[in-house]
Tab-separated table of C-alpha atoms in Angstrom:
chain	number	residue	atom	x	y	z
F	1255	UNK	CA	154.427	30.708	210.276
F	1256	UNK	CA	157.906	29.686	212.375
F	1257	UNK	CA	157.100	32.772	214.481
F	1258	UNK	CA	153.542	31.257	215.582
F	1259	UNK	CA	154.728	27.896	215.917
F	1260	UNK	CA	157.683	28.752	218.430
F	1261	UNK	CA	155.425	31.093	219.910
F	1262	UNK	CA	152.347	28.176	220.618
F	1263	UNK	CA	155.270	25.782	221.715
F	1264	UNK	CA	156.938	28.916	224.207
F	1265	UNK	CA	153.197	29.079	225.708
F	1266	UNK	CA	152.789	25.580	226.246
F	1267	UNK	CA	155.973	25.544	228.085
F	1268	UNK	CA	155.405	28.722	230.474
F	1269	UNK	CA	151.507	26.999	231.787
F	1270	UNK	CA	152.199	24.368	234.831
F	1271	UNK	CA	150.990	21.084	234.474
F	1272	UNK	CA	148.068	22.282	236.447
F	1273	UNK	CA	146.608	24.667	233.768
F	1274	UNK	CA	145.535	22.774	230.440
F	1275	UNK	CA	145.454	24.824	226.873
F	1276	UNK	CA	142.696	24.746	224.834
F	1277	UNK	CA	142.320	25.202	220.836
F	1278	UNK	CA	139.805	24.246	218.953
F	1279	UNK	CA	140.991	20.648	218.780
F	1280	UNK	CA	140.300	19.712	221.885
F	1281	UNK	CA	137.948	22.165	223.382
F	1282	UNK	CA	135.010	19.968	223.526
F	1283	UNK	CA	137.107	16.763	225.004
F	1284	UNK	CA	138.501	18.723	227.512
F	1285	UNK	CA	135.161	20.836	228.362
F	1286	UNK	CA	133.149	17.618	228.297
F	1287	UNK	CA	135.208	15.264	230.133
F	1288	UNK	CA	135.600	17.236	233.335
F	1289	UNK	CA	132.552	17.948	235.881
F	1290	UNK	CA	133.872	21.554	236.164
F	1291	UNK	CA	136.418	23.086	234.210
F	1292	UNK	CA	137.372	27.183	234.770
F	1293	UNK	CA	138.519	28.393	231.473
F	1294	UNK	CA	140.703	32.209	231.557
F	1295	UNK	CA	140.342	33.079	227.961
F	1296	UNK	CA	143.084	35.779	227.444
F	1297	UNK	CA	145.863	37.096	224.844
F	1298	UNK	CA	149.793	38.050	225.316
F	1299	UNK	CA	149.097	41.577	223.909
F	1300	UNK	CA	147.203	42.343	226.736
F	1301	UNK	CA	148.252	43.942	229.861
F	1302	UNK	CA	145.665	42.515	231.956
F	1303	UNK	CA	145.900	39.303	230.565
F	1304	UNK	CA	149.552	39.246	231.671
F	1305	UNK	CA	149.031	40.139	235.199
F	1306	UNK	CA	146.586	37.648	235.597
F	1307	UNK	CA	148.514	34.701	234.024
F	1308	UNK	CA	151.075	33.821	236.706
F	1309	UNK	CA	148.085	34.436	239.620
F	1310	UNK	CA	146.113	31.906	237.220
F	1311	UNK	CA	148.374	28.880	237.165
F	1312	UNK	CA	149.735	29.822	240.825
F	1313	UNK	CA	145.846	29.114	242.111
F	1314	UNK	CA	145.289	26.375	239.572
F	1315	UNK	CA	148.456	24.625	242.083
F	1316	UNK	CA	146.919	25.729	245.113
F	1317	UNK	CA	143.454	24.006	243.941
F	1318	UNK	CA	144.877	21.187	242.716
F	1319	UNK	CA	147.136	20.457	246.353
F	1320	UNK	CA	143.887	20.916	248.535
F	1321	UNK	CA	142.140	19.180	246.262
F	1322	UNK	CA	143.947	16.285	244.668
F	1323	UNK	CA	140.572	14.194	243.779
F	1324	UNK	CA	138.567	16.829	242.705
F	1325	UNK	CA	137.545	16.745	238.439
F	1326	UNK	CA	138.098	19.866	237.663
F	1327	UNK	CA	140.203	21.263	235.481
F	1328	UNK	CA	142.203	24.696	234.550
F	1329	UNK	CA	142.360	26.064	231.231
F	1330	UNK	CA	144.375	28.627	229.446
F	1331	UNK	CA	142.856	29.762	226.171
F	1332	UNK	CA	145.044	32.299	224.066
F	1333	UNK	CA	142.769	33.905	221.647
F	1334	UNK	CA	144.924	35.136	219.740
F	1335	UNK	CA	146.147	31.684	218.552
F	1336	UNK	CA	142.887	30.524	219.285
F	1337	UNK	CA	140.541	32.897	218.007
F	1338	UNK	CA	137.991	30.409	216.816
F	1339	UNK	CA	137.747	29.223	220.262
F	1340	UNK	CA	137.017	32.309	221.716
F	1341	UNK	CA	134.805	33.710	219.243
F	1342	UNK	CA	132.479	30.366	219.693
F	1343	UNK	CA	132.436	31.687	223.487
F	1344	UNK	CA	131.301	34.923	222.590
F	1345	UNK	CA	134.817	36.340	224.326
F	1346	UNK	CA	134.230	40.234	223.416
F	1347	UNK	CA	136.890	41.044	226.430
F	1348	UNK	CA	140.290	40.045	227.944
F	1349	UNK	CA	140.625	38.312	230.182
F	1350	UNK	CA	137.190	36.682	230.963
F	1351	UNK	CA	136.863	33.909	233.129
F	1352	UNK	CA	134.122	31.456	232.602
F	1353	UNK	CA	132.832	28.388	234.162
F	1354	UNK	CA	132.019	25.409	232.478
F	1355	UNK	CA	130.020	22.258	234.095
F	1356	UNK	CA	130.178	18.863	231.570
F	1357	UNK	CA	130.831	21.014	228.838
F	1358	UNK	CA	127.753	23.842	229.618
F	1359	UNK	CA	128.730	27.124	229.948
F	1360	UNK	CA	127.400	28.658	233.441
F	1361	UNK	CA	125.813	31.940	232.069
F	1362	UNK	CA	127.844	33.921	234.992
F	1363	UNK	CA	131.304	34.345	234.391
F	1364	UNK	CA	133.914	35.830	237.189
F	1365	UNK	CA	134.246	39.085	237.968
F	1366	UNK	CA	136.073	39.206	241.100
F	1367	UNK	CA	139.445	40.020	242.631
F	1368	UNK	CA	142.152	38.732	240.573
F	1369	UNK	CA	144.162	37.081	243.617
F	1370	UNK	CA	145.156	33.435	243.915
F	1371	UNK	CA	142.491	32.975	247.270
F	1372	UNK	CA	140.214	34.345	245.616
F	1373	UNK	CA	140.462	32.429	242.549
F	1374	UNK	CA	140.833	28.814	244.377
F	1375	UNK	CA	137.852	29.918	246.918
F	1376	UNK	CA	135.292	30.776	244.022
F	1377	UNK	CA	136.523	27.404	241.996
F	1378	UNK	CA	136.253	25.369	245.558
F	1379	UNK	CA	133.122	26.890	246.653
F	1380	UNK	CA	131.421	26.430	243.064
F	1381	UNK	CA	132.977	22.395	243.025
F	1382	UNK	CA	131.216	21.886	246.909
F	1383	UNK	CA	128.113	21.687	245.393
F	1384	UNK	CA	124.990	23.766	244.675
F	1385	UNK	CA	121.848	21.313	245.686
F	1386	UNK	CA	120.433	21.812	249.239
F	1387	UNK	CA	119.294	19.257	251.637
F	1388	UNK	CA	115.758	18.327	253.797
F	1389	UNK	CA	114.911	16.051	256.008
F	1390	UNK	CA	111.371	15.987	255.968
F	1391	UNK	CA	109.038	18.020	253.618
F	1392	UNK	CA	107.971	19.576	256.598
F	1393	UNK	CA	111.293	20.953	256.923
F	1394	UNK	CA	111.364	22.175	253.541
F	1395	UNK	CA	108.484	23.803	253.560
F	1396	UNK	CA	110.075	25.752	256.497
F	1397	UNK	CA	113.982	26.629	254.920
F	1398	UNK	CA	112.971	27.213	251.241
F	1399	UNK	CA	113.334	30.372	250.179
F	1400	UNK	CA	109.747	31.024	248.648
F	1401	UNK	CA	111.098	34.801	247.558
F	1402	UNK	CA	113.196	32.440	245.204
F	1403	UNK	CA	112.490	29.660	242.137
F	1404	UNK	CA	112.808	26.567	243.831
F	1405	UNK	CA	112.831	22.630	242.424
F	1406	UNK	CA	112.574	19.622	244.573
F	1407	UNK	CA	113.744	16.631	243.379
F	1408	UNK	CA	112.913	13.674	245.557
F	1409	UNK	CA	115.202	10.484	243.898
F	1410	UNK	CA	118.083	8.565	245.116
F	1411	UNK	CA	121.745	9.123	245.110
F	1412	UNK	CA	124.316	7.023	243.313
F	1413	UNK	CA	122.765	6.963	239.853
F	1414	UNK	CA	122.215	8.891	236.817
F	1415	UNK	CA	119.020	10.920	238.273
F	1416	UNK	CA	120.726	12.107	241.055
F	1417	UNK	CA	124.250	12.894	238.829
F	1418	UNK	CA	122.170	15.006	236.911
F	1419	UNK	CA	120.310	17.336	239.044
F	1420	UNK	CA	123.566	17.239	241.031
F	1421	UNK	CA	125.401	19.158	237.776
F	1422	UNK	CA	122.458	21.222	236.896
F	1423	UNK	CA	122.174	22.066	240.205
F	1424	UNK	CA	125.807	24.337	239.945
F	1425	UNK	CA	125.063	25.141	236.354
F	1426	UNK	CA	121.544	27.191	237.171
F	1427	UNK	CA	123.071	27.871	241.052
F	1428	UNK	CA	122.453	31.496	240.179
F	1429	UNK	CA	118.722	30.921	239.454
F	1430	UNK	CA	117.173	28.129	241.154
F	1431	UNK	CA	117.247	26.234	244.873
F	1432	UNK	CA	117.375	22.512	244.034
F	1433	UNK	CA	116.537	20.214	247.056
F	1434	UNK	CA	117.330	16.706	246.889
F	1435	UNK	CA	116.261	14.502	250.749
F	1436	UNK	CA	119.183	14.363	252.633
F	1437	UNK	CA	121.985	11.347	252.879
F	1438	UNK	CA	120.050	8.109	254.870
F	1439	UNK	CA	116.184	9.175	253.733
F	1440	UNK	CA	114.637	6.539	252.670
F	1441	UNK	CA	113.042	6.560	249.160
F	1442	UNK	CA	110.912	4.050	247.586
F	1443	UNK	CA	110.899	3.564	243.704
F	1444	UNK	CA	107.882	4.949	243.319
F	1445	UNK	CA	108.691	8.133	245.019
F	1446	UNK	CA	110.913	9.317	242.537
F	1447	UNK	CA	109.214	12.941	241.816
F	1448	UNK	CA	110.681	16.410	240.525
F	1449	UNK	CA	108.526	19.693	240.752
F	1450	UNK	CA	108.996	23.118	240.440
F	1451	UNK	CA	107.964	25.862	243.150
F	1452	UNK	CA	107.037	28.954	241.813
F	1453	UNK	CA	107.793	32.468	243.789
F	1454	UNK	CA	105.467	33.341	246.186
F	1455	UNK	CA	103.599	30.153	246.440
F	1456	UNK	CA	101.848	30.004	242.885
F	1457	UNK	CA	101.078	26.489	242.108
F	1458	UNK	CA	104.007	24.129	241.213
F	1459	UNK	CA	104.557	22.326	237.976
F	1460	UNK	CA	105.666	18.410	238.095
F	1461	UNK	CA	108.256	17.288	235.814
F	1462	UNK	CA	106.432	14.379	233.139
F	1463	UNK	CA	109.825	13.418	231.432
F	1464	UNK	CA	113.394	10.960	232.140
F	1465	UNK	CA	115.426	12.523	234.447
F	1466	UNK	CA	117.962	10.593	233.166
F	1467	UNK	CA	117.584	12.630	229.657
F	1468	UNK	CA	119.941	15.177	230.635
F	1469	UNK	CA	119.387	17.611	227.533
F	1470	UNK	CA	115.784	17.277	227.896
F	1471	UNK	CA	115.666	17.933	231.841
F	1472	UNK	CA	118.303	20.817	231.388
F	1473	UNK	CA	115.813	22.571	228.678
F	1474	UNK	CA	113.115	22.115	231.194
F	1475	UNK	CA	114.783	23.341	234.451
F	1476	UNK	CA	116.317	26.094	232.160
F	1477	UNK	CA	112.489	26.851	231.435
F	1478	UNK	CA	111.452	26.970	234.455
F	1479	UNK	CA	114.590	28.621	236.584
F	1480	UNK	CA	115.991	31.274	234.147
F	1481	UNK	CA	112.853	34.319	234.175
F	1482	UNK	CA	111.927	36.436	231.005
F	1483	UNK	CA	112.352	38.850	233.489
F	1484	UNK	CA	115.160	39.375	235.392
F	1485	UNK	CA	116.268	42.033	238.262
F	1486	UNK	CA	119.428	44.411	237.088
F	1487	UNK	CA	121.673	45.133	240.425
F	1488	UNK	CA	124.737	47.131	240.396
F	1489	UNK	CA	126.185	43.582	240.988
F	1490	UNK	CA	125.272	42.334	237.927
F	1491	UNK	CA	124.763	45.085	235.622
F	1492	UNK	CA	128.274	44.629	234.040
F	1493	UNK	CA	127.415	41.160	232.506
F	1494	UNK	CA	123.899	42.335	231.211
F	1495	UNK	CA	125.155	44.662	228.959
F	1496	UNK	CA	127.646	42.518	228.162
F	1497	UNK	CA	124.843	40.345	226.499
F	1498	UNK	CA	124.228	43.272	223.935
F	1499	UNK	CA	120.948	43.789	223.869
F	1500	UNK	CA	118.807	46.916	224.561
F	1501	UNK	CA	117.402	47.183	228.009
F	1502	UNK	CA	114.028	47.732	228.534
F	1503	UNK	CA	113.663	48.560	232.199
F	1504	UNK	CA	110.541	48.551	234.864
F	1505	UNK	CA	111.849	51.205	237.323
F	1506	UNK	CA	109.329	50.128	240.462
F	1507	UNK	CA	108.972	50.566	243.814
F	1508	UNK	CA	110.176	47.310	245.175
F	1509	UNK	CA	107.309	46.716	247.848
F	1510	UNK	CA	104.627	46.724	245.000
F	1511	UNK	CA	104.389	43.687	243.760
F	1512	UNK	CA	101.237	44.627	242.097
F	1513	UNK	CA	103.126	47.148	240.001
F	1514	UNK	CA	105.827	44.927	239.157
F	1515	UNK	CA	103.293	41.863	238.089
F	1516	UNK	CA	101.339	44.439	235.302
F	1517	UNK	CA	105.068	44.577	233.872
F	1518	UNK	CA	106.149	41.019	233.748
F	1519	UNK	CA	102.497	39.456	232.959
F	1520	UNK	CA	103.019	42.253	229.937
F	1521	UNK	CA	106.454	41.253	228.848
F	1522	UNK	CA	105.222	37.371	229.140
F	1523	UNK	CA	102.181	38.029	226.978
F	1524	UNK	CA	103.334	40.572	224.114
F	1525	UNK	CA	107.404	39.782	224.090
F	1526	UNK	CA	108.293	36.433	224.429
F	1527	UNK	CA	108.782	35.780	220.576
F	1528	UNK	CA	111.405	38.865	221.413
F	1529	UNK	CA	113.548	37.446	223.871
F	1530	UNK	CA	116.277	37.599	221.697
F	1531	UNK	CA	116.269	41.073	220.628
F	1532	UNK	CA	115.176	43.375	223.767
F	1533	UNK	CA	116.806	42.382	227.691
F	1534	UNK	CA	113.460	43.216	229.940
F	1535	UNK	CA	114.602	43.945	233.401
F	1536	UNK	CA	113.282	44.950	236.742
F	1537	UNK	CA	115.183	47.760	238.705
F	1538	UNK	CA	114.870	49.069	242.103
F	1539	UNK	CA	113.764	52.603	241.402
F	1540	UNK	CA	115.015	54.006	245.238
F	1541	UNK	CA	118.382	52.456	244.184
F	1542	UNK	CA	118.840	53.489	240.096
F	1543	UNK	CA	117.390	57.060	240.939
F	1544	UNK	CA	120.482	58.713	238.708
F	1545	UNK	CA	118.709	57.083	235.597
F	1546	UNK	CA	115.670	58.272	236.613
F	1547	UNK	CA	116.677	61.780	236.927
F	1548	UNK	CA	118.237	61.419	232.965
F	1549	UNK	CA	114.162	61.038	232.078
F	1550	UNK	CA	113.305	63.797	234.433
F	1551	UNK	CA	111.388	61.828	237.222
F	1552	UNK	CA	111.824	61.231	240.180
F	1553	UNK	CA	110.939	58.200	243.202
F	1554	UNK	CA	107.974	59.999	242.885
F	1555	UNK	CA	106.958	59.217	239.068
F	1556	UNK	CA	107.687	55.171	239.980
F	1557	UNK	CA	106.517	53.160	238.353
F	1558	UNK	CA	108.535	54.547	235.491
F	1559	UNK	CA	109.277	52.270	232.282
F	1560	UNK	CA	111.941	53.048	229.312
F	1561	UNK	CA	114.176	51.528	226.823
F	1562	UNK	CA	117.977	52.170	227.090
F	1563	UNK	CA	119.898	51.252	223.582
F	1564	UNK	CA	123.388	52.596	225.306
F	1565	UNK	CA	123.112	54.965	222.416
F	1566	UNK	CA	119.655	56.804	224.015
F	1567	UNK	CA	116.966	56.097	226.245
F	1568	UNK	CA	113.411	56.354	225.388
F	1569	UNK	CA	110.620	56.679	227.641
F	1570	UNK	CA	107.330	54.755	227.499
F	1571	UNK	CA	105.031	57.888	227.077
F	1572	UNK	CA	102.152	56.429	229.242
F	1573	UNK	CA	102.581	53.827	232.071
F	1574	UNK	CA	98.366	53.360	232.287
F	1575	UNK	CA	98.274	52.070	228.741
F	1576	UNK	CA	100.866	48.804	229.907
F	1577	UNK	CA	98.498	46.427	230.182
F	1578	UNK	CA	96.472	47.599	227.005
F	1579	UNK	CA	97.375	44.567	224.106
F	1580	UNK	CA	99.671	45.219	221.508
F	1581	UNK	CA	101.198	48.397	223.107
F	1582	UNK	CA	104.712	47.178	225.150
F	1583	UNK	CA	104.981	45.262	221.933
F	1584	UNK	CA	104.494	48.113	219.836
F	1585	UNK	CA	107.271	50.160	222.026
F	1586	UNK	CA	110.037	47.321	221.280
F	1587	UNK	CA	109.340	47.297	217.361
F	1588	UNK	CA	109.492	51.012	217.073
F	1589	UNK	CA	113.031	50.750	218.645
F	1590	UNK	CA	114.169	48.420	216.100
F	1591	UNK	CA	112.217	50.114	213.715
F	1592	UNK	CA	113.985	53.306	214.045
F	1593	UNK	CA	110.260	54.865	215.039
F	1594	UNK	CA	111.068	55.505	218.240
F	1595	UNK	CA	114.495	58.218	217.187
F	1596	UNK	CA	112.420	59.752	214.330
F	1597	UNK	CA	108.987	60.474	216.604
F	1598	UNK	CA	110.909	62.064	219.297
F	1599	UNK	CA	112.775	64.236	216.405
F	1600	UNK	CA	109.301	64.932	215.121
F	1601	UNK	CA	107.966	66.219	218.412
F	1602	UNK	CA	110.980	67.869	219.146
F	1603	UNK	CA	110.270	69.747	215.792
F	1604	UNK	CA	106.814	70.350	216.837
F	1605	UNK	CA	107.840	71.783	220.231
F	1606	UNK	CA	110.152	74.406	218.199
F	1607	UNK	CA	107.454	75.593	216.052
F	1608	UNK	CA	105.830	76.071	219.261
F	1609	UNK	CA	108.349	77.612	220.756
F	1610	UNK	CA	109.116	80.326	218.048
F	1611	UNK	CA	104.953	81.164	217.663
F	1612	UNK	CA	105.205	81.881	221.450
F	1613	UNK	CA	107.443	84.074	220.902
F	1614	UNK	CA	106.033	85.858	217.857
F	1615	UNK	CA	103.160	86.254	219.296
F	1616	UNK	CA	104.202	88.264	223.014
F	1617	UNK	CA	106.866	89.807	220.120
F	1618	UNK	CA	109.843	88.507	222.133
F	1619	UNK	CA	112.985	88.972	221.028
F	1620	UNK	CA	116.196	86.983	221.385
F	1621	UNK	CA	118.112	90.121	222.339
F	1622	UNK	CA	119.806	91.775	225.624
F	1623	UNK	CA	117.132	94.387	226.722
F	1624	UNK	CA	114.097	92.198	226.151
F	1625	UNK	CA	113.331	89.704	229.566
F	1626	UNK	CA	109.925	88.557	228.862
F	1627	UNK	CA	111.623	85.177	228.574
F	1628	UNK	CA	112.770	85.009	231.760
F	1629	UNK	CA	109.359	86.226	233.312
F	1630	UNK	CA	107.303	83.576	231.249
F	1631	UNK	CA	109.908	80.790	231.486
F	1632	UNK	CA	109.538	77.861	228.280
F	1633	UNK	CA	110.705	74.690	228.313
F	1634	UNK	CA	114.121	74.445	226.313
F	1635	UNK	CA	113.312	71.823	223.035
F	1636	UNK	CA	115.716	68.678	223.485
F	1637	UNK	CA	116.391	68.222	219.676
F	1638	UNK	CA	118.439	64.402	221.123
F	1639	UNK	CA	116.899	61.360	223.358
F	1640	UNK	CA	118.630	61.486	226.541
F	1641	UNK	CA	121.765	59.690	226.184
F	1642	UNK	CA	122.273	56.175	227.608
F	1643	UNK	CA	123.074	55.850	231.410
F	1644	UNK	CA	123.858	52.306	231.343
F	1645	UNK	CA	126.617	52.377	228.947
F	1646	UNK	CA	128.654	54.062	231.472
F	1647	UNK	CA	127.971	50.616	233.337
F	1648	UNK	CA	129.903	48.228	231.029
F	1649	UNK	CA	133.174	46.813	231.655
F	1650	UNK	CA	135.755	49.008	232.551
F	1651	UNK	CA	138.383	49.827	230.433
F	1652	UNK	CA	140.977	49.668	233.891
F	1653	UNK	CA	139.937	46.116	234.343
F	1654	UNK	CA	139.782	44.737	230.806
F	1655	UNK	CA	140.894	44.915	227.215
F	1656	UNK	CA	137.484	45.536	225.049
F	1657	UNK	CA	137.260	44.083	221.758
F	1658	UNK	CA	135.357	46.499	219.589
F	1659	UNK	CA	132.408	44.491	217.959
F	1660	UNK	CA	130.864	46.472	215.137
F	1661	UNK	CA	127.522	44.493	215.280
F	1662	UNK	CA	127.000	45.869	218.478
């Protein structure tokens, strides 16, 4: 117990007064106090941890000189003392860096160079500010992004309306444009309004509640910002799997939106009560052509739909039945089910019984002279499910220390 105690006091001492350390004391004062606080959960054991600390605090003193009014704050978390701390954070790797905004967790964490410009410009560039400004709403109409989930928020600045779509505004920067009227437009008090802008110009949806109800207006926005369905890049494929669920991924041709809306009105319809145990995602099937080519099709085959468990992938035998009721639905629960691994082992069987009648009946052999196999070529029987691709896509074990979780 003395060896713990001098070892939390020798910690203390090595962080700058610049870098604050959390335990599970004061985690939610100091998370809930500051409009953005950068927390670098890490522990002494590890190597990468110990690289990073000195870059840490050096950028947390570069932040804090060009910025000397600015409320954020930067944390050290060791979760090895802290382990309760970490474990509430869902910290399955060290070091990870996360972001926190009044206490919410941004859902995006750092993954970046591990420099000290780097560092301040990501903390900076995050603390500038996430809404967007118009003049006039025909100049909105004009700038926003309609590819995009937009949210226009017409009230004034100064009070708790504004305060909050200011903070959501960097805590859902990832998913949503928020536009507040620019600094001098003039707003009456009945022109206070928030909507939401669909993509592609589908008809928008007015907020009915308090803005000043923060929780209530973040559960909304969250609603309304963060899709069922989201779009797996090689950007941000690391942090997906990093949620630990199973993938089920709509391999489409990009310029189809037809395609891609019989997938998503699907997923909306049959698996929203399974949010929670399947990750549905849309990929660009010209870019993730190597996964692809593990289910034996091609650019050609898109649109192309499978489930990747990073143990196997499974593909959806018949892209025509999608939009049938009950069937994407049907695919997910046989995953968890198990169905899935034993059908495929069951029609594997199937093709070897098929396989060995062929041969008994042209009385081929499995021997050196006879090469009637080679003349009438068959299919070898896969007696596995193609192994997962997107494992190979999790963090790296040159970056990070992984935590093995057994649940996972």
């Amino acid at each position: 117990m003395r060896e713990l105690v001098v070892l939390a006091i020798s910690i203390h001492l090595a962080l700058p007064n610049d870098v604050a350390f959390m335990t599970s004391d004061n985690a939610d004062e100091l998370l809930k106090k500051h409009q953005l606080v950068f927390v670098s959960f890490g522990a002494d054991w590890c190597p990468y941890s110990q690289a990073l600390r000195p870059i840490f605090n050096e950028a947390a003193t570069k932040f804090k000189q060009d910025n000397p009014l600015a409320d954020v704050l930067w944390v050290y978390v060791d979760c090895v003392m802290e382990a309760e701390v970490c474990t509430r954070f869902f910290i399955s790797k060290y070091p990870t860096m996360k972001v926190f905004v009044y206490g919410d967790m941004m859902k995006n964490e750092y993954r970046s160079s591990r420099t000290v410009d780097s560092l301040v410009a990501f903390v900076a560039g995050h603390y500038a500010g996430s809404v967007k400004e118009f003049h006039k709403h025909e100049d909105l109409s004009k700038r926003m992004d309609k590819s995009r989930r937009n949210v226009v928020a017409y009230v004034k600045r100064g009070g708790e309306e504004y305060k909050n779509i200011y903070n959501l505004a960097l805590l859902l920067r990832d998913y949503c444009d928020i536009w507040v009227p620019a600094v001098g437009t003039l707003l009456s008090d009945t022109e206070t309004r928030l909507y939401y802008v669909p993509p592609d110009n589908e008809r928008t949806t007015d907020f009915v509640g308090d803005i000043k109800n923060y929780t209530y207006l973040k559960q909304w926005l969250s609603d309304k910002c963060i899709p069922l369905v989201r779009e797996v890049t090689f950007e941000n494929v690391e942090g997906l799997t990093e949620e630990g669920l199973p993938f089920l991924i709509y391999f489409r041709d990009p310029a189809k939106k037809d395609d891609e809306k019989v997938f998503t009105d699907a997923v909306v319809r049959e698996l929203y009560d399974q949010r929670m145990s399947i990750n549905p995602l849309l990929a660009d099937g010209m870019k993730f052509v190597h996964p692809l080519r593990h289910l034996g099709k091609t650019t050609k085959d898109l649109p192309v739909l499978a489930i990747d468990s990073f143990v196997h992938m499974y593909l959806f035998p018949d892209i025509s039945q999608l939009s049938q009721p009950g069937v994407l639905k049907q695919f997910v629960e046989d995953l968890h089910s198990g169905a899935l691994h034993k059908r495929f082992h069951q029609e594997a069987e199937i093709k070897r019984v098929e396989l060995e009648k062929f041969k008994k009946e042209h009385n081929i052999e499995a021997d050196l002279e006879d090469r009637r196999e080679e003349q009438n070529p068959v299919e070898p029987v896969k007696t596995a499910p193609p192994e997962s691709v997107f494992k190979e896509l999790k963090p790296s074990e040159k970056r990070y220390s992984l935590l093995q979780k057994t649940e996972l």
